DNA sequence: GCAAAAGTGTTCCAGATACACCCATGA
DNA sequence: TCATGGGTGTATCTGGAACACTTTTGC
């Protein structure tokens, strides 16, 4: 390929909760440029594959994470990326993905894994390229989605307490909500319903368990709502 | 270039009012595929240029329209486009642009112009590729922007009456607003201010002229608001 | 004087916000 | 019995929506 051809890459912003903290999947780059630095999992789109296939490939190779573990938000977004090769123009296609309990691989052998880690948003290290802006963008989109969809359910276990749900929202919006108003709103919007089961956790009153009222997420496509 | 390399193209959705109708710039394709069919002005991104430069090039060549006439919304969006070449994967970067009084060229000579026309949204012909979805997407984004920015001012003359402004909003949102509520809201939001001048139009009471309160548009970047 | 668009206030309602105490459990 | 988090209701505020008549002009 001619070095100055436009370059098309894909980057994934994969969110997951670690404890009650919103985290994003990072890898540590194995080669130049930015060797050793933290970055989003990303890769060149190869001849004959789609951006989604390339994303699947990089997640498998560098983080040992299967796309099947992830709810992908099917709305790729393009960023005019800073030049990787000084003579080429690069566009990166960003996907946002949501998951829970995903364990990125940690093989110490001769694999291609690049030390994948879910890293708390509030503790992001310096990132390669403009990846910090891309993460911020995805975070912002997640918040926008969370205001009018049940998307947060994709980040939580099948059943959860309202306190867990509230903590998730608080992590995404980076602010506190009033407990009574929050619960009123969730029930009013019909996002959740009781399962009938309880969850006992410690030396205090057990909590009711809830689940998503409609547990499929309407993917947020360019065709709108 | 290897035919199966991923392909990067750019398409522009350039809005303008024609009369009080929201319109979009279309060209008539001069070659296959979709020869003769209406389409957004778009082009392959060539080696060594950015998506914006490619957009500038296609608007100049095919529509005789300078980027200087246009307020570009600097938030390119990527679409996984249907394949133009069956063996290649294509991504198109969309820019939205707003202008007023732009006259696309109409040279009849041997130029490269492809019959550029501003076409009313409500009368869109069938478009090539997935361009109809791209137009719909841009239209939707324009409406979202219009709800919380002064972006509509980029589509109107420097001074305008509140009725003109209201007609612009009604065209964008495809619905009618109450005159009193609309005016109250515009003034409350501080989008516009009186110029002191009046505009006389016909056998009826003259209208006050307004202008944007802050007449620069904050470009809507991935870095947020 | 009449046709045609400009201009102007008040009432009502729904959804958001603010706020404090009792309950069930394990240790 | 106490420490801990779970659970609940009401009053208020604010922004949006509905709604009709008078004013100014050209003909």
Tab-separated table of C-alpha atoms (C1' of nucleotides) in Angstrom:
chain	number	residue	atom	x	y	z
A	1	UNK	CA	0.000	0.000	0.000
A	2	UNK	CA	1.215	3.433	-0.872
A	3	UNK	CA	2.225	5.079	2.375
A	4	UNK	CA	0.289	8.216	1.643
A	5	UNK	CA	-3.002	6.515	0.928
A	6	UNK	CA	-5.642	7.465	3.447
A	7	UNK	CA	-5.603	5.035	6.330
A	8	UNK	CA	-8.643	3.540	7.963
A	9	UNK	CA	-8.421	2.213	11.486
A	10	UNK	CA	-10.872	1.103	14.115
A	11	UNK	CA	-10.789	1.700	17.864
A	12	UNK	CA	-13.039	0.192	20.485
A	13	UNK	CA	-14.186	1.899	23.650
A	14	UNK	CA	-15.345	-1.012	25.775
A	15	UNK	CA	-16.967	-0.027	29.045
A	16	UNK	CA	-17.475	-2.195	32.077
A	17	UNK	CA	-18.024	-1.629	35.749
A	18	UNK	CA	-15.195	-2.582	38.062
A	19	UNK	CA	-16.770	-2.534	41.464
A	20	UNK	CA	-18.927	0.563	41.163
A	21	UNK	CA	-16.478	2.443	38.971
A	22	UNK	CA	-17.005	2.930	35.271
A	23	UNK	CA	-13.982	1.526	33.482
A	24	UNK	CA	-12.693	1.249	29.974
A	25	UNK	CA	-10.610	-1.434	28.322
A	26	UNK	CA	-7.043	-0.358	27.601
A	27	UNK	CA	-4.068	-2.168	26.196
A	28	UNK	CA	-0.405	-1.329	26.394
A	29	UNK	CA	1.044	-0.821	22.960
A	30	UNK	CA	3.599	-3.408	21.919
A	31	UNK	CA	5.288	-1.409	19.199
A	32	UNK	CA	5.916	2.039	17.839
A	33	UNK	CA	4.533	4.563	17.721
A	34	UNK	CA	3.656	5.055	21.365
A	35	UNK	CA	5.289	1.752	22.312
A	36	UNK	CA	4.605	0.910	25.943
A	37	UNK	CA	1.940	3.549	26.296
A	38	UNK	CA	-1.681	2.846	27.164
A	39	UNK	CA	-4.202	3.043	24.356
A	40	UNK	CA	-7.584	1.865	23.204
A	41	UNK	CA	-7.535	-1.477	21.431
A	42	UNK	CA	-7.360	-0.523	17.785
A	43	UNK	CA	-6.034	-1.721	14.487
A	44	UNK	CA	-5.818	-1.035	10.792
A	45	UNK	CA	-8.722	-2.283	8.781
A	46	UNK	CA	-7.297	-4.915	6.474
A	47	UNK	CA	-8.281	-5.474	2.877
A	48	UNK	CA	-11.472	-7.452	2.681
A	49	UNK	CA	-12.797	-6.912	6.177
A	50	UNK	CA	-15.290	-4.499	7.694
A	51	UNK	CA	-14.603	-2.158	10.584
A	52	UNK	CA	-16.544	-4.468	12.850
A	53	UNK	CA	-14.549	-7.487	11.763
A	54	UNK	CA	-11.356	-5.568	12.407
A	55	UNK	CA	-12.613	-4.647	15.859
A	56	UNK	CA	-13.419	-8.269	16.569
A	57	UNK	CA	-9.945	-9.230	15.440
A	58	UNK	CA	-8.138	-6.730	17.624
A	59	UNK	CA	-10.197	-7.546	20.703
A	60	UNK	CA	-9.493	-11.231	20.260
A	61	UNK	CA	-5.800	-10.834	19.503
A	62	UNK	CA	-4.790	-8.135	21.912
A	63	UNK	CA	-7.250	-8.617	24.740
A	64	UNK	CA	-8.540	-12.175	24.338
A	65	UNK	CA	-12.047	-10.793	24.481
A	66	UNK	CA	-14.841	-12.098	22.300
A	67	UNK	CA	-17.327	-9.794	20.675
A	68	UNK	CA	-20.002	-12.167	21.938
A	69	UNK	CA	-19.350	-10.875	25.461
A	70	UNK	CA	-20.083	-7.350	24.387
A	71	UNK	CA	-23.162	-5.337	23.546
A	72	UNK	CA	-21.935	-3.215	20.695
A	73	UNK	CA	-23.499	0.149	20.131
A	74	UNK	CA	-23.861	0.044	16.392
A	75	UNK	CA	-23.124	3.603	15.620
A	76	UNK	CA	-19.578	3.977	14.477
A	77	UNK	CA	-18.204	7.461	14.690
A	78	UNK	CA	-15.315	8.799	12.656
A	79	UNK	CA	-12.483	10.839	14.031
A	80	UNK	CA	-9.923	12.560	11.921
A	81	UNK	CA	-7.041	11.021	13.767
A	82	UNK	CA	-3.662	12.634	14.196
A	83	UNK	CA	-1.273	11.191	11.683
A	84	UNK	CA	0.306	7.904	12.566
A	85	UNK	CA	2.425	8.057	9.492
A	86	UNK	CA	3.379	11.661	8.811
A	87	UNK	CA	2.646	11.342	5.127
A	88	UNK	CA	-0.744	9.723	5.525
A	89	UNK	CA	-4.152	10.915	6.550
A	90	UNK	CA	-5.926	8.672	9.000
A	91	UNK	CA	-9.547	8.257	9.921
A	92	UNK	CA	-10.468	6.087	12.833
A	93	UNK	CA	-13.872	4.495	13.255
A	94	UNK	CA	-14.916	4.271	16.872
A	95	UNK	CA	-17.244	1.664	18.297
A	96	UNK	CA	-18.612	1.779	21.790
A	97	UNK	CA	-19.231	-1.515	23.532
A	98	UNK	CA	-20.697	-2.444	26.893
A	99	UNK	CA	-20.061	-5.563	28.884
A	100	UNK	CA	-20.061	-7.151	32.320
A	101	UNK	CA	-17.842	-9.739	33.948
A	102	UNK	CA	-15.571	-9.793	30.944
A	103	UNK	CA	-12.111	-10.989	31.850
A	104	UNK	CA	-9.577	-9.779	29.359
A	105	UNK	CA	-6.857	-12.375	28.898
A	106	UNK	CA	-3.673	-12.250	30.861
A	107	UNK	CA	-1.551	-14.869	29.170
A	108	UNK	CA	2.087	-14.521	30.016
A	109	UNK	CA	3.223	-16.710	27.162
A	110	UNK	CA	4.285	-15.695	23.702
A	111	UNK	CA	0.829	-14.490	22.761
A	112	UNK	CA	-0.035	-11.180	21.223
A	113	UNK	CA	-1.819	-9.979	24.308
A	114	UNK	CA	-0.955	-6.449	25.202
A	115	UNK	CA	-1.705	-6.368	28.890
A	116	UNK	CA	-5.420	-5.623	28.557
A	117	UNK	CA	-6.924	-3.977	31.618
A	118	UNK	CA	-10.194	-2.372	32.543
A	119	UNK	CA	-9.144	0.976	33.935
A	120	UNK	CA	-11.312	3.301	35.979
A	121	UNK	CA	-12.235	6.418	34.041
A	122	UNK	CA	-11.201	8.647	36.894
A	123	UNK	CA	-7.741	7.121	36.854
A	124	UNK	CA	-6.994	7.136	33.161
A	125	UNK	CA	-3.311	7.311	32.400
A	126	UNK	CA	-2.038	9.334	29.511
A	127	UNK	CA	-3.244	7.694	26.319
A	128	UNK	CA	-1.733	7.377	22.863
A	129	UNK	CA	-2.971	9.431	19.930
A	130	UNK	CA	-6.180	11.317	20.664
A	131	UNK	CA	-7.583	8.371	22.554
A	132	UNK	CA	-8.413	10.431	25.567
A	133	UNK	CA	-10.753	12.548	23.484
A	134	UNK	CA	-12.278	9.433	21.988
A	135	UNK	CA	-12.933	8.004	25.434
A	136	UNK	CA	-14.470	11.298	26.521
A	137	UNK	CA	-16.651	11.290	23.472
A	138	UNK	CA	-17.859	7.755	24.075
A	139	UNK	CA	-18.476	8.492	27.729
A	140	UNK	CA	-20.566	11.454	26.744
A	141	UNK	CA	-22.559	9.362	24.311
A	142	UNK	CA	-23.111	6.721	26.915
A	143	UNK	CA	-24.563	9.355	29.207
A	144	UNK	CA	-26.813	10.645	26.449
A	145	UNK	CA	-28.043	7.121	25.788
A	146	UNK	CA	-28.558	6.453	29.473
A	147	UNK	CA	-30.963	9.350	29.801
A	148	UNK	CA	-33.520	7.819	27.502
A	149	UNK	CA	-32.774	4.144	27.085
A	150	UNK	CA	-32.242	1.128	29.282
A	151	UNK	CA	-28.636	0.930	28.116
A	152	UNK	CA	-27.296	0.847	31.660
A	153	UNK	CA	-28.735	-2.625	31.986
A	154	UNK	CA	-26.080	-3.814	29.545
A	155	UNK	CA	-23.469	-2.942	32.154
A	156	UNK	CA	-25.145	-4.643	35.104
A	157	UNK	CA	-25.868	-8.251	36.050
A	158	UNK	CA	-29.239	-9.682	35.015
A	159	UNK	CA	-30.680	-8.773	38.381
A	160	UNK	CA	-29.597	-5.852	40.476
A	161	UNK	CA	-30.741	-3.689	43.334
A	162	UNK	CA	-31.917	-0.157	42.833
A	163	UNK	CA	-28.902	1.027	44.782
A	164	UNK	CA	-26.609	-0.707	42.299
A	165	UNK	CA	-28.532	0.835	39.457
A	166	UNK	CA	-28.249	4.243	41.022
A	167	UNK	CA	-24.521	3.814	41.555
A	168	UNK	CA	-24.186	2.931	37.886
A	169	UNK	CA	-26.012	6.070	36.835
A	170	UNK	CA	-23.967	8.139	39.234
A	171	UNK	CA	-20.758	6.732	37.799
A	172	UNK	CA	-21.854	7.508	34.275
A	173	UNK	CA	-23.102	11.007	35.010
A	174	UNK	CA	-20.452	11.759	37.595
A	175	UNK	CA	-22.949	13.180	39.999
A	176	UNK	CA	-25.174	12.113	42.850
A	177	UNK	CA	-28.908	11.620	42.620
A	178	UNK	CA	-31.556	11.782	45.267
A	179	UNK	CA	-32.533	8.250	46.197
A	180	UNK	CA	-36.276	8.797	46.287
A	181	UNK	CA	-36.400	10.788	43.085
A	182	UNK	CA	-34.170	8.318	41.306
A	183	UNK	CA	-36.355	5.361	42.206
A	184	UNK	CA	-39.517	7.200	41.366
A	185	UNK	CA	-38.113	8.063	37.958
A	186	UNK	CA	-36.855	4.567	37.099
A	187	UNK	CA	-40.210	3.044	37.953
A	188	UNK	CA	-42.129	5.814	36.227
A	189	UNK	CA	-40.112	5.297	33.041
A	190	UNK	CA	-40.781	1.591	33.248
A	191	UNK	CA	-37.133	0.627	32.805
A	192	UNK	CA	-37.121	-1.942	35.589
A	193	UNK	CA	-39.409	-4.391	37.344
A	194	UNK	CA	-39.137	-6.407	40.534
A	195	UNK	CA	-38.100	-10.027	40.293
A	196	UNK	CA	-39.619	-10.923	43.651
A	197	UNK	CA	-36.251	-12.078	44.950
A	198	UNK	CA	-34.206	-10.366	47.602
A	199	UNK	CA	-30.531	-9.767	47.938
A	200	UNK	CA	-28.866	-9.949	51.331
A	201	UNK	CA	-25.483	-8.429	51.630
A	202	UNK	CA	-24.503	-7.625	55.163
A	203	UNK	CA	-25.721	-6.404	58.480
A	204	UNK	CA	-28.661	-4.493	57.131
A	205	UNK	CA	-32.018	-4.818	55.506
A	206	UNK	CA	-32.065	-6.979	52.343
A	207	UNK	CA	-32.737	-5.268	49.050
A	208	UNK	CA	-35.305	-6.130	46.423
A	209	UNK	CA	-33.843	-7.406	43.192
A	210	UNK	CA	-34.908	-5.858	39.918
A	211	UNK	CA	-34.387	-6.659	36.284
A	212	UNK	CA	-34.868	-4.783	33.041
A	213	UNK	CA	-38.498	-4.500	32.061
A	214	UNK	CA	-37.657	-5.083	28.425
A	215	UNK	CA	-34.297	-6.663	28.427
A	216	UNK	CA	-33.286	-6.088	24.894
A	217	UNK	CA	-31.504	-2.925	24.041
A	218	UNK	CA	-32.672	-1.096	20.972
A	219	UNK	CA	-29.449	-0.465	19.198
A	220	UNK	CA	-28.834	3.162	18.554
A	221	UNK	CA	-28.500	3.307	14.816
A	222	UNK	CA	-28.018	6.149	12.374
A	223	UNK	CA	-31.613	5.563	11.351
A	224	UNK	CA	-32.747	7.192	14.600
A	225	UNK	CA	-35.372	6.510	17.122
B	1	UNK	CA	-4.361	0.671	-5.012
B	2	UNK	CA	-5.416	-2.880	-4.340
B	3	UNK	CA	-9.100	-3.071	-5.128
B	4	UNK	CA	-9.931	-4.749	-1.888
B	5	UNK	CA	-8.261	-2.205	0.339
B	6	UNK	CA	-10.779	-0.406	2.504
B	7	UNK	CA	-12.054	2.668	0.729
B	8	UNK	CA	-12.490	6.035	2.325
B	9	UNK	CA	-14.851	8.564	0.828
B	10	UNK	CA	-16.375	11.821	1.923
B	11	UNK	CA	-19.914	13.114	1.371
B	12	UNK	CA	-21.244	16.562	2.104
B	13	UNK	CA	-24.749	17.349	3.259
B	14	UNK	CA	-25.019	21.058	2.516
B	15	UNK	CA	-28.225	22.676	3.724
B	16	UNK	CA	-29.696	25.945	2.578
B	17	UNK	CA	-33.101	27.535	2.580
B	18	UNK	CA	-34.787	27.938	-0.758
B	19	UNK	CA	-37.623	30.279	-0.052
B	20	UNK	CA	-38.805	28.920	3.296
B	21	UNK	CA	-38.023	25.317	2.454
B	22	UNK	CA	-35.066	23.471	3.855
B	23	UNK	CA	-33.008	22.157	0.962
B	24	UNK	CA	-29.946	20.078	0.398
B	25	UNK	CA	-27.314	20.248	-2.308
B	26	UNK	CA	-27.485	17.373	-4.768
B	27	UNK	CA	-25.571	16.576	-7.917
B	28	UNK	CA	-26.424	14.271	-10.747
B	29	UNK	CA	-23.835	11.570	-11.087
B	30	UNK	CA	-21.803	11.713	-14.275
B	31	UNK	CA	-20.600	8.152	-14.308
B	32	UNK	CA	-21.214	4.680	-13.011
B	33	UNK	CA	-22.292	3.447	-10.631
B	34	UNK	CA	-25.626	5.233	-10.380
B	35	UNK	CA	-24.881	7.288	-13.487
B	36	UNK	CA	-27.521	9.956	-13.988
B	37	UNK	CA	-28.977	9.491	-10.543
B	38	UNK	CA	-29.101	12.186	-7.889
B	39	UNK	CA	-26.621	11.958	-5.053
B	40	UNK	CA	-24.804	13.934	-2.421
B	41	UNK	CA	-21.594	15.524	-3.625
B	42	UNK	CA	-18.966	13.014	-2.611
B	43	UNK	CA	-15.614	11.679	-3.650
B	44	UNK	CA	-12.795	9.322	-2.788
B	45	UNK	CA	-10.239	10.728	-0.432
B	46	UNK	CA	-7.013	10.885	-2.416
B	47	UNK	CA	-3.570	10.092	-1.102
B	48	UNK	CA	-2.183	13.028	0.797
B	49	UNK	CA	-5.388	14.919	1.506
B	50	UNK	CA	-7.725	15.094	4.468
B	51	UNK	CA	-11.433	14.387	4.364
B	52	UNK	CA	-12.079	18.109	4.538
B	53	UNK	CA	-9.775	18.828	1.633
B	54	UNK	CA	-11.506	16.152	-0.373
B	55	UNK	CA	-14.852	17.717	0.448
B	56	UNK	CA	-13.579	21.106	-0.638
B	57	UNK	CA	-12.351	19.575	-3.875
B	58	UNK	CA	-15.627	17.873	-4.738
B	59	UNK	CA	-17.715	20.924	-3.938
B	60	UNK	CA	-15.515	23.073	-6.143
B	61	UNK	CA	-15.331	20.611	-9.014
B	62	UNK	CA	-18.825	19.266	-9.134
B	63	UNK	CA	-20.853	22.165	-7.778
B	64	UNK	CA	-18.627	25.237	-8.194
B	65	UNK	CA	-19.193	26.008	-4.551
B	66	UNK	CA	-16.457	27.308	-2.290
B	67	UNK	CA	-16.060	26.074	1.242
B	68	UNK	CA	-15.766	29.733	2.230
B	69	UNK	CA	-19.493	30.124	1.567
B	70	UNK	CA	-20.304	27.377	4.020
B	71	UNK	CA	-20.374	27.026	7.781
B	72	UNK	CA	-19.085	23.523	8.232
B	73	UNK	CA	-20.188	21.570	11.249
B	74	UNK	CA	-16.894	20.072	12.261
B	75	UNK	CA	-18.101	16.730	13.396
B	76	UNK	CA	-17.583	14.190	10.711
B	77	UNK	CA	-19.616	11.056	11.065
B	78	UNK	CA	-18.720	7.693	9.581
B	79	UNK	CA	-21.127	5.425	7.800
B	80	UNK	CA	-20.363	1.907	6.840
B	81	UNK	CA	-21.411	2.450	3.291
B	82	UNK	CA	-22.809	-0.180	1.001
B	83	UNK	CA	-20.058	-1.449	-1.213
B	84	UNK	CA	-19.270	0.586	-4.259
B	85	UNK	CA	-16.828	-1.996	-5.444
B	86	UNK	CA	-18.121	-5.424	-4.499
B	87	UNK	CA	-14.742	-6.592	-3.285
B	88	UNK	CA	-14.015	-3.553	-1.125
B	89	UNK	CA	-15.281	-2.271	2.186
B	90	UNK	CA	-16.166	1.395	2.163
B	91	UNK	CA	-16.511	3.947	4.890
B	92	UNK	CA	-17.833	7.356	4.103
B	93	UNK	CA	-17.159	10.394	6.234
B	94	UNK	CA	-20.075	12.780	6.319
B	95	UNK	CA	-19.820	16.504	6.859
B	96	UNK	CA	-22.800	18.729	7.409
B	97	UNK	CA	-22.576	22.287	6.103
B	98	UNK	CA	-24.898	25.261	6.309
B	99	UNK	CA	-25.057	28.194	3.933
B	100	UNK	CA	-27.211	30.953	2.537
B	101	UNK	CA	-27.443	32.532	-0.877
B	102	UNK	CA	-25.007	30.044	-2.286
B	103	UNK	CA	-25.419	29.635	-6.021
B	104	UNK	CA	-24.069	26.331	-7.194
B	105	UNK	CA	-22.539	26.685	-10.659
B	106	UNK	CA	-24.539	25.958	-13.741
B	107	UNK	CA	-21.909	26.043	-16.447
B	108	UNK	CA	-23.059	24.373	-19.622
B	109	UNK	CA	-19.572	24.089	-21.070
B	110	UNK	CA	-17.197	21.183	-20.825
B	111	UNK	CA	-16.745	21.582	-17.092
B	112	UNK	CA	-17.033	18.839	-14.525
B	113	UNK	CA	-20.175	20.300	-13.034
B	114	UNK	CA	-22.788	17.710	-12.356
B	115	UNK	CA	-25.944	19.766	-12.407
B	116	UNK	CA	-25.756	20.869	-8.752
B	117	UNK	CA	-29.132	21.842	-7.296
B	118	UNK	CA	-30.510	22.716	-3.916
B	119	UNK	CA	-33.467	20.399	-3.590
B	120	UNK	CA	-36.249	20.719	-1.063
B	121	UNK	CA	-36.094	17.981	1.542
B	122	UNK	CA	-39.747	17.176	1.090
B	123	UNK	CA	-39.179	16.592	-2.609
B	124	UNK	CA	-36.067	14.459	-2.512
B	125	UNK	CA	-35.769	12.176	-5.485
B	126	UNK	CA	-34.384	8.701	-5.112
B	127	UNK	CA	-30.725	8.992	-4.172
B	128	UNK	CA	-27.702	6.869	-4.932
B	129	UNK	CA	-26.123	4.581	-2.346
B	130	UNK	CA	-27.481	5.114	1.150
B	131	UNK	CA	-27.529	8.849	0.658
B	132	UNK	CA	-31.115	9.173	1.727
B	133	UNK	CA	-30.239	7.765	5.131
B	134	UNK	CA	-27.266	10.113	5.322
B	135	UNK	CA	-29.467	13.101	4.568
B	136	UNK	CA	-31.957	11.944	7.178
B	137	UNK	CA	-29.164	11.578	9.683
B	138	UNK	CA	-27.817	15.051	9.004
B	139	UNK	CA	-31.302	16.523	9.153
B	140	UNK	CA	-31.801	14.915	12.523
B	141	UNK	CA	-28.505	16.271	13.772
B	142	UNK	CA	-29.386	19.715	12.537
B	143	UNK	CA	-32.595	19.575	14.536
B	144	UNK	CA	-30.722	18.425	17.634
B	145	UNK	CA	-28.279	21.292	17.237
B	146	UNK	CA	-31.063	23.780	16.653
B	147	UNK	CA	-32.652	22.973	19.977
B	148	UNK	CA	-29.721	24.238	21.964
B	149	UNK	CA	-27.545	26.386	19.758
B	150	UNK	CA	-27.949	29.396	17.499
B	151	UNK	CA	-27.101	27.232	14.496
B	152	UNK	CA	-30.191	28.307	12.589
B	153	UNK	CA	-28.621	31.720	12.228
B	154	UNK	CA	-26.099	30.157	9.840
B	155	UNK	CA	-28.971	29.484	7.446
B	156	UNK	CA	-30.538	32.935	7.577
B	157	UNK	CA	-29.488	36.399	6.391
B	158	UNK	CA	-27.649	38.607	8.870
B	159	UNK	CA	-30.893	40.219	9.907
B	160	UNK	CA	-34.244	38.534	9.891
B	161	UNK	CA	-37.703	38.838	11.318
B	162	UNK	CA	-38.983	36.557	14.029
B	163	UNK	CA	-41.469	35.157	11.556
B	164	UNK	CA	-38.624	34.174	9.238
B	165	UNK	CA	-36.809	32.598	12.153
B	166	UNK	CA	-39.897	30.699	13.134
B	167	UNK	CA	-40.398	29.458	9.581
B	168	UNK	CA	-36.814	28.218	9.604
B	169	UNK	CA	-37.393	26.269	12.804
B	170	UNK	CA	-40.639	24.916	11.483
B	171	UNK	CA	-38.907	23.721	8.324
B	172	UNK	CA	-36.195	22.002	10.331
B	173	UNK	CA	-38.520	20.367	12.828
B	174	UNK	CA	-41.291	19.761	10.342
B	175	UNK	CA	-43.923	21.064	12.658
B	176	UNK	CA	-45.659	24.281	13.586
B	177	UNK	CA	-44.945	26.313	16.675
B	178	UNK	CA	-47.117	28.718	18.568
B	179	UNK	CA	-46.070	32.246	17.694
B	180	UNK	CA	-46.143	33.647	21.215
B	181	UNK	CA	-44.383	30.708	22.799
B	182	UNK	CA	-41.786	30.656	20.077
B	183	UNK	CA	-40.905	34.314	20.498
B	184	UNK	CA	-40.885	34.052	24.259
B	185	UNK	CA	-38.497	31.137	24.030
B	186	UNK	CA	-36.089	32.713	21.551
B	187	UNK	CA	-35.814	35.824	23.655
B	188	UNK	CA	-35.582	33.874	26.883
B	189	UNK	CA	-32.717	31.817	25.473
B	190	UNK	CA	-30.994	34.994	24.370
B	191	UNK	CA	-30.374	33.734	20.841
B	192	UNK	CA	-31.473	36.963	19.144
B	193	UNK	CA	-31.569	40.699	19.709
B	194	UNK	CA	-33.331	43.571	17.968
B	195	UNK	CA	-31.366	45.614	15.472
B	196	UNK	CA	-33.674	48.616	15.760
B	197	UNK	CA	-34.471	48.458	12.058
B	198	UNK	CA	-37.750	47.459	10.545
B	199	UNK	CA	-38.639	45.404	7.544
B	200	UNK	CA	-41.593	46.360	5.392
B	201	UNK	CA	-42.879	43.774	3.046
B	202	UNK	CA	-46.405	44.375	1.914
B	203	UNK	CA	-49.788	45.629	2.888
B	204	UNK	CA	-49.350	44.962	6.565
B	205	UNK	CA	-47.569	46.017	9.672
B	206	UNK	CA	-43.745	46.159	9.331
B	207	UNK	CA	-41.692	43.686	11.319
B	208	UNK	CA	-38.793	44.324	13.657
B	209	UNK	CA	-35.490	43.011	12.407
B	210	UNK	CA	-33.382	40.828	14.651
B	211	UNK	CA	-29.885	39.460	14.509
B	212	UNK	CA	-28.014	36.765	16.398
B	213	UNK	CA	-27.060	37.833	19.887
B	214	UNK	CA	-23.691	36.156	19.574
B	215	UNK	CA	-23.146	35.688	15.926
B	216	UNK	CA	-20.458	33.107	15.984
B	217	UNK	CA	-21.450	29.521	16.051
B	218	UNK	CA	-19.651	27.319	18.509
B	219	UNK	CA	-18.670	24.463	16.316
B	220	UNK	CA	-19.993	21.200	17.580
B	221	UNK	CA	-16.835	19.214	18.110
B	222	UNK	CA	-16.170	15.804	19.573
B	223	UNK	CA	-14.818	17.653	22.593
B	224	UNK	CA	-18.401	18.535	23.632
B	225	UNK	CA	-20.075	21.527	24.998
C	1	DG	C1'	-62.330	50.221	5.557
C	2	DC	C1'	-60.359	45.959	4.718
C	3	DA	C1'	-57.025	42.454	4.059
C	4	DA	C1'	-52.753	40.706	5.878
C	5	DA	C1'	-49.068	39.871	8.829
C	6	DA	C1'	-46.943	41.754	13.414
C	7	DG	C1'	-47.093	41.852	18.002
C	8	DT	C1'	-48.385	40.792	22.840
C	9	DG	C1'	-49.891	37.904	28.537
C	10	DT	C1'	-52.005	34.749	31.335
C	11	DT	C1'	-53.490	30.296	32.857
C	12	DC	C1'	-52.606	25.571	33.417
C	13	DC	C1'	-50.227	21.277	33.957
C	14	DA	C1'	-46.625	17.874	34.222
C	15	DG	C1'	-42.277	16.651	35.480
C	16	DA	C1'	-38.207	17.797	38.320
C	17	DT	C1'	-36.471	19.014	42.824
C	18	DA	C1'	-35.936	19.294	47.693
C	19	DC	C1'	-36.266	17.131	51.812
C	20	DA	C1'	-36.233	13.302	56.762
C	21	DC	C1'	-37.589	9.484	58.910
C	22	DC	C1'	-38.636	4.394	59.849
C	23	DC	C1'	-37.350	-0.635	58.593
C	24	DA	C1'	-34.916	-5.074	58.483
C	25	DT	C1'	-30.925	-7.356	59.212
C	26	DG	C1'	-26.172	-9.296	61.253
C	27	DA	C1'	-22.958	-8.698	64.540
D	1	DT	C1'	-28.738	-2.487	70.897
D	2	DC	C1'	-26.433	-0.550	67.425
D	3	DA	C1'	-24.548	0.157	63.006
D	4	DT	C1'	-25.666	-0.202	58.219
D	5	DG	C1'	-27.876	0.331	54.061
D	6	DG	C1'	-33.065	-0.311	52.271
D	7	DG	C1'	-37.152	1.783	51.628
D	8	DT	C1'	-40.874	5.413	51.420
D	9	DG	C1'	-44.353	10.526	50.462
D	10	DT	C1'	-45.315	15.406	50.099
D	11	DA	C1'	-44.776	20.260	49.018
D	12	DT	C1'	-42.829	23.303	45.820
D	13	DC	C1'	-40.935	25.088	41.666
D	14	DT	C1'	-40.268	25.697	36.844
D	15	DG	C1'	-40.596	25.305	32.030
D	16	DG	C1'	-43.765	24.030	28.283
D	17	DA	C1'	-48.307	24.240	26.193
D	18	DA	C1'	-52.651	26.215	25.191
D	19	DC	C1'	-55.033	30.029	23.832
D	20	DA	C1'	-57.338	35.370	21.088
D	21	DC	C1'	-57.237	39.855	20.313
D	22	DT	C1'	-55.160	44.522	18.994
D	23	DT	C1'	-51.817	47.080	15.914
D	24	DT	C1'	-49.885	48.819	11.736
D	25	DT	C1'	-49.532	49.101	7.168
D	26	DG	C1'	-50.754	49.265	1.667
D	27	DC	C1'	-54.273	49.209	-1.319
